[in-house]
Short mmCIF file of N, CA and C in Angstrom, two decimals:
data_model
loop_
_atom_site.label_atom_id
_atom_site.label_comp_id
_atom_site.label_asym_id
_atom_site.label_seq_id
_atom_site.Cartn_x
_atom_site.Cartn_y
_atom_site.Cartn_z
N PRO A 213 -2.81 8.90 7.02
CA PRO A 213 -3.55 10.18 7.57
C PRO A 213 -5.20 10.15 7.28
N TYR A 214 -5.61 9.28 6.54
CA TYR A 214 -6.96 9.08 6.08
C TYR A 214 -7.88 8.40 7.05
N ILE A 215 -9.06 9.15 7.15
CA ILE A 215 -9.90 8.45 8.26
C ILE A 215 -10.29 7.11 8.14
N TRP A 216 -10.49 6.69 6.78
CA TRP A 216 -10.90 5.24 6.72
C TRP A 216 -9.79 4.48 6.99
N CYS A 217 -8.63 4.79 6.76
CA CYS A 217 -7.47 3.98 7.18
C CYS A 217 -7.26 3.82 8.66
N ILE A 218 -7.62 5.04 9.42
CA ILE A 218 -7.27 4.93 10.88
C ILE A 218 -8.54 4.14 11.31
N ASP A 219 -9.85 4.48 10.94
CA ASP A 219 -10.72 3.55 11.44
C ASP A 219 -10.47 1.85 11.14
N THR A 220 -9.71 1.55 9.96
CA THR A 220 -9.61 0.10 9.90
C THR A 220 -8.53 -0.39 11.12
N ILE A 221 -7.74 0.24 11.79
CA ILE A 221 -6.97 -0.26 12.75
C ILE A 221 -7.38 0.31 14.18
N LYS A 222 -8.22 1.17 14.23
CA LYS A 222 -8.49 1.99 15.61
C LYS A 222 -8.81 0.97 16.65
N THR A 223 -9.78 0.05 16.45
CA THR A 223 -10.16 -0.91 17.51
C THR A 223 -8.98 -1.67 17.91
N PHE A 224 -8.14 -2.41 17.07
CA PHE A 224 -6.94 -3.18 17.35
C PHE A 224 -6.12 -2.21 18.21
N ILE A 225 -5.80 -1.17 17.79
CA ILE A 225 -4.69 -0.42 18.56
C ILE A 225 -5.20 -0.03 20.19
N GLU A 226 -6.59 0.34 19.98
CA GLU A 226 -7.06 0.84 21.40
C GLU A 226 -7.14 -0.46 22.26
N SER A 227 -7.68 -1.32 21.86
CA SER A 227 -7.72 -2.44 22.76
C SER A 227 -6.37 -3.39 23.04
N ASN A 228 -5.36 -3.04 22.25
CA ASN A 228 -4.03 -3.40 22.55
C ASN A 228 -3.24 -2.26 23.23
N LYS A 229 -3.46 -1.12 23.54
CA LYS A 229 -2.92 0.02 23.93
C LYS A 229 -1.56 0.22 23.28
N ILE A 230 -1.60 0.29 22.12
CA ILE A 230 -0.56 0.52 21.13
C ILE A 230 -0.58 1.90 20.64
N PRO A 231 0.64 2.59 20.76
CA PRO A 231 0.66 4.04 20.26
C PRO A 231 0.52 3.95 18.75
N ILE A 232 -0.19 5.18 18.10
CA ILE A 232 -0.14 5.40 16.50
C ILE A 232 0.33 6.57 16.44
N THR A 233 1.32 6.76 15.44
CA THR A 233 1.70 8.05 14.73
C THR A 233 1.38 8.00 13.37
N LEU A 234 0.94 9.21 13.07
CA LEU A 234 0.61 9.67 11.72
C LEU A 234 1.70 10.18 10.89
N HIS A 235 1.95 9.52 9.73
CA HIS A 235 3.13 10.21 8.95
C HIS A 235 2.50 10.54 7.70
N GLU A 236 2.49 11.75 7.36
CA GLU A 236 1.83 12.38 6.46
C GLU A 236 2.09 11.95 4.87
N ASN A 237 3.29 11.24 4.79
CA ASN A 237 3.54 10.66 3.54
C ASN A 237 3.42 9.33 3.44
N ILE A 238 2.97 8.64 4.41
CA ILE A 238 2.44 7.09 4.41
C ILE A 238 1.04 7.41 4.08
N ARG A 239 0.43 7.55 2.95
CA ARG A 239 -0.75 7.68 2.55
C ARG A 239 -0.75 7.34 1.01
N GLU A 240 -2.07 6.93 0.62
CA GLU A 240 -2.33 6.63 -0.76
C GLU A 240 -2.01 7.43 -1.93
N LYS A 241 -1.77 6.92 -2.94
CA LYS A 241 -1.45 7.84 -4.46
C LYS A 241 -2.48 8.71 -4.49
N HIS A 242 -2.15 10.10 -4.74
CA HIS A 242 -3.19 11.10 -5.03
C HIS A 242 -3.37 11.00 -6.40
N ILE A 243 -4.57 10.53 -6.87
CA ILE A 243 -5.01 10.42 -8.32
C ILE A 243 -5.52 11.54 -9.14
N SER A 244 -6.49 12.51 -8.17
CA SER A 244 -7.08 13.34 -8.77
C SER A 244 -7.92 14.09 -7.84
N HIS A 245 -8.14 15.43 -8.12
CA HIS A 245 -9.03 16.08 -7.05
C HIS A 245 -10.49 15.92 -7.60
N HIS A 246 -10.78 15.17 -8.62
CA HIS A 246 -11.97 14.95 -9.27
C HIS A 246 -12.53 13.56 -9.16
N PHE A 247 -13.83 13.21 -9.01
CA PHE A 247 -14.40 11.96 -9.16
C PHE A 247 -13.89 11.26 -10.60
N ILE A 248 -13.46 10.00 -10.81
CA ILE A 248 -13.20 9.54 -12.02
C ILE A 248 -14.12 8.26 -12.32
N ASP A 249 -14.58 8.43 -13.45
CA ASP A 249 -15.51 7.38 -13.76
C ASP A 249 -14.67 6.11 -14.15
N GLU A 250 -13.73 6.19 -14.77
CA GLU A 250 -13.04 4.88 -15.33
C GLU A 250 -11.86 4.81 -14.65
N LEU A 251 -11.86 4.69 -13.11
CA LEU A 251 -10.88 4.53 -12.21
C LEU A 251 -9.99 3.13 -12.62
N TYR A 252 -10.48 2.25 -12.98
CA TYR A 252 -9.58 1.03 -13.38
C TYR A 252 -8.81 1.18 -14.57
N ASP A 253 -9.44 2.14 -15.52
CA ASP A 253 -8.56 2.12 -16.86
C ASP A 253 -7.24 3.18 -16.40
N ILE A 254 -7.55 4.23 -15.47
CA ILE A 254 -6.47 4.96 -15.04
C ILE A 254 -5.38 4.32 -14.12
N TRP A 255 -6.00 3.24 -13.49
CA TRP A 255 -5.10 2.58 -12.40
C TRP A 255 -4.13 1.63 -13.49
N VAL A 256 -4.85 1.23 -14.60
CA VAL A 256 -3.81 0.24 -15.55
C VAL A 256 -2.84 1.07 -15.92
N LYS A 257 -3.32 2.09 -16.76
CA LYS A 257 -2.40 3.11 -17.29
C LYS A 257 -1.24 3.50 -16.37
N SER A 258 -1.50 3.86 -15.25
CA SER A 258 -0.50 4.35 -14.10
C SER A 258 0.38 3.33 -13.64
N TRP A 259 0.28 1.92 -14.08
CA TRP A 259 1.03 0.83 -13.88
C TRP A 259 1.89 0.59 -15.14
N GLU A 260 1.24 0.85 -16.17
CA GLU A 260 1.90 0.73 -17.66
C GLU A 260 2.99 1.73 -17.79
N ASP A 261 2.71 3.08 -17.23
CA ASP A 261 3.47 4.28 -17.53
C ASP A 261 3.60 4.85 -16.01
N PHE A 262 4.66 4.63 -15.32
CA PHE A 262 4.92 5.04 -14.17
C PHE A 262 4.99 6.57 -13.91
N HIS A 263 5.21 7.32 -15.20
CA HIS A 263 5.08 8.62 -15.03
C HIS A 263 3.90 9.31 -15.43
N PHE A 264 2.79 8.46 -15.85
CA PHE A 264 1.64 9.10 -16.08
C PHE A 264 0.80 9.51 -14.80
N LYS A 265 0.17 10.75 -14.98
CA LYS A 265 -0.62 11.29 -13.80
C LYS A 265 -1.62 12.25 -14.69
N LEU A 266 -2.72 12.19 -13.76
CA LEU A 266 -3.89 13.25 -14.17
C LEU A 266 -3.61 14.59 -13.76
N PRO A 267 -3.89 15.61 -14.27
CA PRO A 267 -3.83 16.99 -13.71
C PRO A 267 -3.91 17.13 -12.33
N GLY A 268 -3.03 17.47 -11.69
CA GLY A 268 -3.09 17.82 -10.05
C GLY A 268 -2.83 16.42 -9.14
N GLY A 269 -2.57 15.37 -9.94
CA GLY A 269 -2.44 14.04 -9.13
C GLY A 269 -0.77 13.61 -9.25
N GLU A 270 -0.76 12.52 -8.58
CA GLU A 270 0.63 11.94 -8.56
C GLU A 270 0.93 10.77 -9.55
N SER A 271 2.00 10.56 -10.03
CA SER A 271 2.47 9.41 -10.89
C SER A 271 2.63 8.36 -9.85
N SER A 272 2.50 7.16 -10.26
CA SER A 272 3.26 6.08 -9.62
C SER A 272 4.51 6.01 -9.30
N PHE A 273 5.46 6.71 -9.90
CA PHE A 273 6.71 6.97 -9.59
C PHE A 273 6.83 7.87 -8.54
N GLU A 274 6.43 8.92 -8.42
CA GLU A 274 6.20 9.89 -7.47
C GLU A 274 5.62 9.28 -6.18
N ALA A 275 4.47 8.76 -6.28
CA ALA A 275 3.73 8.16 -5.21
C ALA A 275 4.70 7.18 -4.48
N GLN A 276 5.24 6.30 -5.40
CA GLN A 276 6.22 5.16 -4.80
C GLN A 276 7.40 5.77 -4.10
N LYS A 277 8.05 6.84 -4.54
CA LYS A 277 9.17 7.43 -4.02
C LYS A 277 8.87 8.07 -2.79
N ARG A 278 7.77 8.98 -2.44
CA ARG A 278 7.35 9.24 -1.38
C ARG A 278 6.96 8.39 -0.38
N PHE A 279 6.27 7.34 -0.64
CA PHE A 279 5.95 6.21 0.32
C PHE A 279 7.25 5.60 0.83
N VAL A 280 8.06 5.22 -0.14
CA VAL A 280 9.38 4.51 0.35
C VAL A 280 10.38 5.22 1.07
N GLU A 281 10.39 6.65 0.87
CA GLU A 281 11.34 7.41 1.67
C GLU A 281 10.59 7.55 3.11
N ALA A 282 9.23 7.56 2.89
CA ALA A 282 8.67 7.75 4.33
C ALA A 282 8.71 6.38 5.43
N VAL A 283 8.77 5.07 4.50
CA VAL A 283 8.68 3.84 5.42
C VAL A 283 10.25 3.82 5.82
N LYS A 284 11.33 4.22 4.98
CA LYS A 284 12.54 4.16 5.44
C LYS A 284 12.93 4.93 6.66
N ASP A 285 12.25 6.32 6.62
CA ASP A 285 12.37 7.11 7.89
C ASP A 285 11.80 6.54 9.05
N VAL A 286 10.68 5.92 8.98
CA VAL A 286 10.12 5.29 10.05
C VAL A 286 10.88 4.16 10.45
N SER A 287 11.16 3.48 9.47
CA SER A 287 12.27 2.17 10.01
C SER A 287 13.39 2.36 10.55
N SER A 288 14.20 3.52 10.21
CA SER A 288 15.32 4.01 10.68
C SER A 288 15.31 4.49 12.18
N THR A 289 14.02 5.08 12.38
CA THR A 289 13.79 5.43 13.77
C THR A 289 13.22 4.50 14.57
N HIS A 290 13.02 3.40 14.16
CA HIS A 290 12.61 1.96 14.88
C HIS A 290 13.24 0.92 14.71
N GLN A 291 14.72 1.09 14.64
CA GLN A 291 15.47 -0.08 14.39
C GLN A 291 15.25 -1.02 15.26
N GLY A 292 15.24 -2.32 15.05
CA GLY A 292 15.07 -3.62 15.79
C GLY A 292 13.68 -3.71 16.14
N LYS A 293 12.69 -2.89 15.93
CA LYS A 293 11.40 -2.92 16.52
C LYS A 293 10.47 -3.57 15.56
N THR A 294 9.26 -4.05 15.97
CA THR A 294 8.29 -4.22 14.93
C THR A 294 7.36 -3.26 14.76
N ILE A 295 7.08 -2.92 13.69
CA ILE A 295 5.85 -1.62 13.45
C ILE A 295 5.12 -2.21 12.33
N ALA A 296 4.01 -1.51 12.28
CA ALA A 296 3.16 -1.76 11.47
C ALA A 296 2.68 -0.44 10.37
N ILE A 297 2.66 -0.85 9.29
CA ILE A 297 2.37 0.28 8.40
C ILE A 297 0.80 0.15 7.85
N ILE A 298 -0.03 1.03 8.01
CA ILE A 298 -1.31 0.57 7.64
C ILE A 298 -1.85 1.69 6.44
N THR A 299 -2.23 0.91 5.28
CA THR A 299 -2.51 1.75 4.33
C THR A 299 -3.69 1.16 3.59
N HIS A 300 -4.44 1.59 2.49
CA HIS A 300 -5.43 1.17 1.68
C HIS A 300 -4.87 1.27 0.42
N GLY A 301 -5.11 0.45 -0.62
CA GLY A 301 -5.15 0.49 -2.02
C GLY A 301 -3.68 0.54 -2.56
N ASP A 302 -3.69 1.02 -3.60
CA ASP A 302 -2.59 1.02 -4.60
C ASP A 302 -0.93 1.23 -4.17
N ILE A 303 -0.94 1.90 -3.04
CA ILE A 303 0.51 2.37 -2.55
C ILE A 303 1.12 1.12 -2.22
N LEU A 304 0.50 -0.05 -1.65
CA LEU A 304 1.28 -1.08 -1.20
C LEU A 304 1.59 -1.91 -2.21
N GLY A 305 0.79 -2.03 -3.22
CA GLY A 305 1.59 -2.36 -4.54
C GLY A 305 2.76 -1.98 -5.18
N LEU A 306 2.59 -0.50 -5.27
CA LEU A 306 3.81 0.14 -5.61
C LEU A 306 4.87 -0.13 -4.61
N PHE A 307 4.62 -0.32 -3.36
CA PHE A 307 5.80 -0.52 -2.48
C PHE A 307 6.59 -1.93 -2.77
N LEU A 308 5.59 -2.86 -3.00
CA LEU A 308 6.24 -4.26 -3.39
C LEU A 308 7.04 -4.11 -4.57
N ASN A 309 6.57 -3.47 -5.56
CA ASN A 309 7.20 -3.28 -6.84
C ASN A 309 8.61 -2.53 -6.51
N TYR A 310 8.67 -1.68 -5.54
CA TYR A 310 9.88 -1.00 -5.31
C TYR A 310 10.88 -2.28 -4.75
N ILE A 311 10.55 -3.00 -3.80
CA ILE A 311 11.20 -4.07 -3.13
C ILE A 311 11.72 -5.01 -4.39
N ASP A 312 10.66 -5.53 -5.43
CA ASP A 312 11.24 -6.23 -6.30
C ASP A 312 10.25 -6.12 -7.71
N SER A 313 11.14 -5.45 -8.89
CA SER A 313 10.18 -5.00 -9.96
C SER A 313 9.30 -6.04 -10.84
N ILE A 314 9.65 -7.23 -10.04
CA ILE A 314 8.71 -8.22 -10.43
C ILE A 314 7.42 -8.28 -9.97
N ASN A 315 7.25 -7.56 -9.02
CA ASN A 315 5.77 -7.29 -8.49
C ASN A 315 5.31 -6.29 -9.14
N HIS A 316 4.59 -6.58 -10.33
CA HIS A 316 3.93 -5.46 -11.13
C HIS A 316 2.45 -5.39 -11.03
N MET A 317 1.55 -4.98 -11.81
CA MET A 317 0.32 -4.79 -11.69
C MET A 317 -0.53 -6.05 -11.35
N GLU A 318 -0.14 -6.99 -11.87
CA GLU A 318 -0.94 -8.42 -11.93
C GLU A 318 -0.61 -8.75 -10.34
N LYS A 319 0.43 -8.62 -9.72
CA LYS A 319 0.64 -9.00 -8.25
C LYS A 319 -0.15 -8.09 -7.43
N ALA A 320 -0.27 -6.81 -7.59
CA ALA A 320 -1.13 -5.77 -7.02
C ALA A 320 -2.60 -5.98 -7.02
N GLU A 321 -2.89 -6.61 -8.34
CA GLU A 321 -4.31 -6.90 -8.36
C GLU A 321 -4.79 -8.10 -7.77
N LYS A 322 -3.81 -8.93 -7.24
CA LYS A 322 -4.16 -10.24 -6.65
C LYS A 322 -4.12 -10.09 -5.06
N MET A 323 -3.74 -8.79 -4.61
CA MET A 323 -3.74 -8.70 -3.30
C MET A 323 -5.26 -8.63 -2.74
N ARG A 324 -5.27 -9.24 -1.41
CA ARG A 324 -6.37 -9.37 -0.61
C ARG A 324 -6.87 -8.23 0.20
N ASN A 325 -8.11 -8.24 0.41
CA ASN A 325 -8.62 -7.06 1.35
C ASN A 325 -9.20 -7.73 2.49
N PRO A 326 -8.75 -7.58 3.83
CA PRO A 326 -7.58 -7.02 4.03
C PRO A 326 -6.37 -7.91 3.83
N ASP A 327 -5.22 -7.31 3.81
CA ASP A 327 -4.01 -8.34 3.60
C ASP A 327 -3.00 -7.90 4.61
N ILE A 328 -2.12 -8.64 5.17
CA ILE A 328 -1.15 -8.39 6.24
C ILE A 328 0.01 -8.96 5.45
N LEU A 329 1.18 -8.09 5.14
CA LEU A 329 2.41 -8.60 4.78
C LEU A 329 3.62 -8.32 5.73
N ARG A 330 4.45 -9.17 5.57
CA ARG A 330 5.64 -8.96 6.40
C ARG A 330 6.80 -8.52 5.49
N VAL A 331 7.16 -7.45 5.93
CA VAL A 331 8.55 -6.89 5.22
C VAL A 331 9.57 -6.53 6.22
N VAL A 332 10.63 -7.05 5.90
CA VAL A 332 11.93 -6.82 7.22
C VAL A 332 12.69 -5.60 6.41
N HIS A 333 13.08 -4.40 7.29
CA HIS A 333 14.10 -3.57 6.76
C HIS A 333 15.48 -3.91 7.12
N ARG A 334 16.39 -4.20 6.42
CA ARG A 334 17.68 -4.80 6.95
C ARG A 334 18.63 -4.21 6.19
N GLU A 335 19.73 -3.72 6.63
CA GLU A 335 20.84 -3.05 6.02
C GLU A 335 20.41 -2.21 4.79
N SER A 336 19.73 -1.14 4.95
CA SER A 336 19.08 -0.45 3.86
C SER A 336 18.37 -1.01 2.67
N ARG A 337 17.83 -2.33 2.96
CA ARG A 337 16.99 -2.91 1.84
C ARG A 337 15.84 -3.74 2.53
N PHE A 338 14.87 -3.64 1.77
CA PHE A 338 13.31 -4.22 2.29
C PHE A 338 13.51 -5.52 1.64
N LEU A 339 13.00 -6.40 2.62
CA LEU A 339 12.95 -7.86 2.18
C LEU A 339 11.30 -8.33 2.47
N TRP A 340 10.72 -8.90 1.48
CA TRP A 340 9.39 -9.31 1.53
C TRP A 340 9.43 -10.82 1.90
N ASP A 341 8.82 -11.20 2.98
CA ASP A 341 8.69 -12.43 3.46
C ASP A 341 7.32 -13.12 2.92
N ARG A 342 7.70 -13.67 1.58
CA ARG A 342 6.53 -14.14 0.90
C ARG A 342 5.70 -15.41 1.49
N ASP A 343 6.48 -16.14 2.27
CA ASP A 343 5.96 -17.29 2.94
C ASP A 343 4.89 -16.98 4.32
N PHE A 344 5.10 -15.52 4.78
CA PHE A 344 4.25 -15.31 6.05
C PHE A 344 2.69 -15.31 5.59
N ARG A 345 1.98 -15.98 6.51
CA ARG A 345 0.58 -15.84 6.57
C ARG A 345 -0.06 -15.51 7.96
N ALA A 346 -0.72 -14.49 7.90
CA ALA A 346 -1.27 -14.06 9.27
C ALA A 346 -2.47 -14.91 9.31
N GLN A 347 -2.43 -15.41 10.76
CA GLN A 347 -3.18 -16.55 11.32
C GLN A 347 -4.76 -15.94 11.27
N GLY A 348 -5.54 -16.86 10.65
CA GLY A 348 -7.00 -16.33 10.52
C GLY A 348 -7.51 -15.37 9.43
N LEU A 349 -6.39 -14.69 8.86
CA LEU A 349 -6.70 -13.93 7.83
C LEU A 349 -7.51 -14.48 6.45
N ASP A 350 -7.30 -15.68 6.11
CA ASP A 350 -7.91 -16.54 5.15
C ASP A 350 -9.36 -16.49 5.56
N ASN A 351 -9.78 -16.40 6.58
CA ASN A 351 -11.38 -16.48 7.00
C ASN A 351 -12.26 -15.21 6.60
N ILE A 352 -11.18 -14.19 6.42
CA ILE A 352 -11.98 -13.07 6.26
C ILE A 352 -11.74 -12.23 5.07
N ALA A 353 -10.54 -12.50 4.52
CA ALA A 353 -9.90 -11.75 3.47
C ALA A 353 -10.70 -12.17 2.06
N THR A 354 -10.71 -10.88 1.28
CA THR A 354 -11.50 -11.25 -0.14
C THR A 354 -10.63 -10.72 -1.17
N HIS A 355 -10.73 -11.33 -2.48
CA HIS A 355 -9.75 -10.57 -3.46
C HIS A 355 -10.69 -9.62 -4.32
N ARG A 356 -9.80 -8.76 -5.03
CA ARG A 356 -10.55 -7.50 -5.57
C ARG A 356 -11.84 -8.07 -6.48
N ASP A 357 -11.84 -9.24 -7.11
CA ASP A 357 -12.73 -9.59 -8.02
C ASP A 357 -14.07 -10.11 -7.11
N GLN A 358 -13.90 -10.13 -5.80
CA GLN A 358 -14.98 -10.80 -5.07
C GLN A 358 -15.80 -9.46 -4.40
N ILE A 359 -15.05 -8.29 -4.62
CA ILE A 359 -15.99 -7.14 -3.86
C ILE A 359 -16.83 -6.57 -5.12
N PRO A 360 -18.12 -6.30 -4.64
CA PRO A 360 -19.29 -5.89 -5.67
C PRO A 360 -19.01 -4.53 -5.94
N LEU A 361 -19.16 -4.16 -7.03
CA LEU A 361 -18.92 -2.69 -7.44
C LEU A 361 -20.36 -2.08 -7.85
N ASP A 362 -20.65 -1.12 -7.19
CA ASP A 362 -21.84 -0.57 -7.72
C ASP A 362 -21.65 0.41 -8.98
N LYS A 363 -22.49 0.29 -9.82
CA LYS A 363 -22.57 0.96 -11.20
C LYS A 363 -23.45 2.14 -11.18
#
């Protein structure tokens, strides 16, 4: 439901006349109500301890549980259909960790911006198709370490 997330996909869905439905629980992890100077350190700590959270924020465990339940809900109401879940940031890494706990912080850190992943929901399980490559994405995707950070 965040503006920057909707703006990411808006042109595509409008030009292809694809309906969009906002789901309140398909959103990023809420870290804090305040600006955080050392966000990377907080991010690392939240991967090391899934129950760590700042006051008023969500833990990785809470965010992962909320997101997974929302994706299960959407998947079950669209059985046999192809759907797209659009999100930004850490929640996708937490979702992949739910699918297979081998997907930890190091995997999340290597995700590209943007990235497109294929996940199949079958028999109450999510399966990540690790061999899937979206055509043309390699030409525009960047890795986290390629994104300049203003200090």
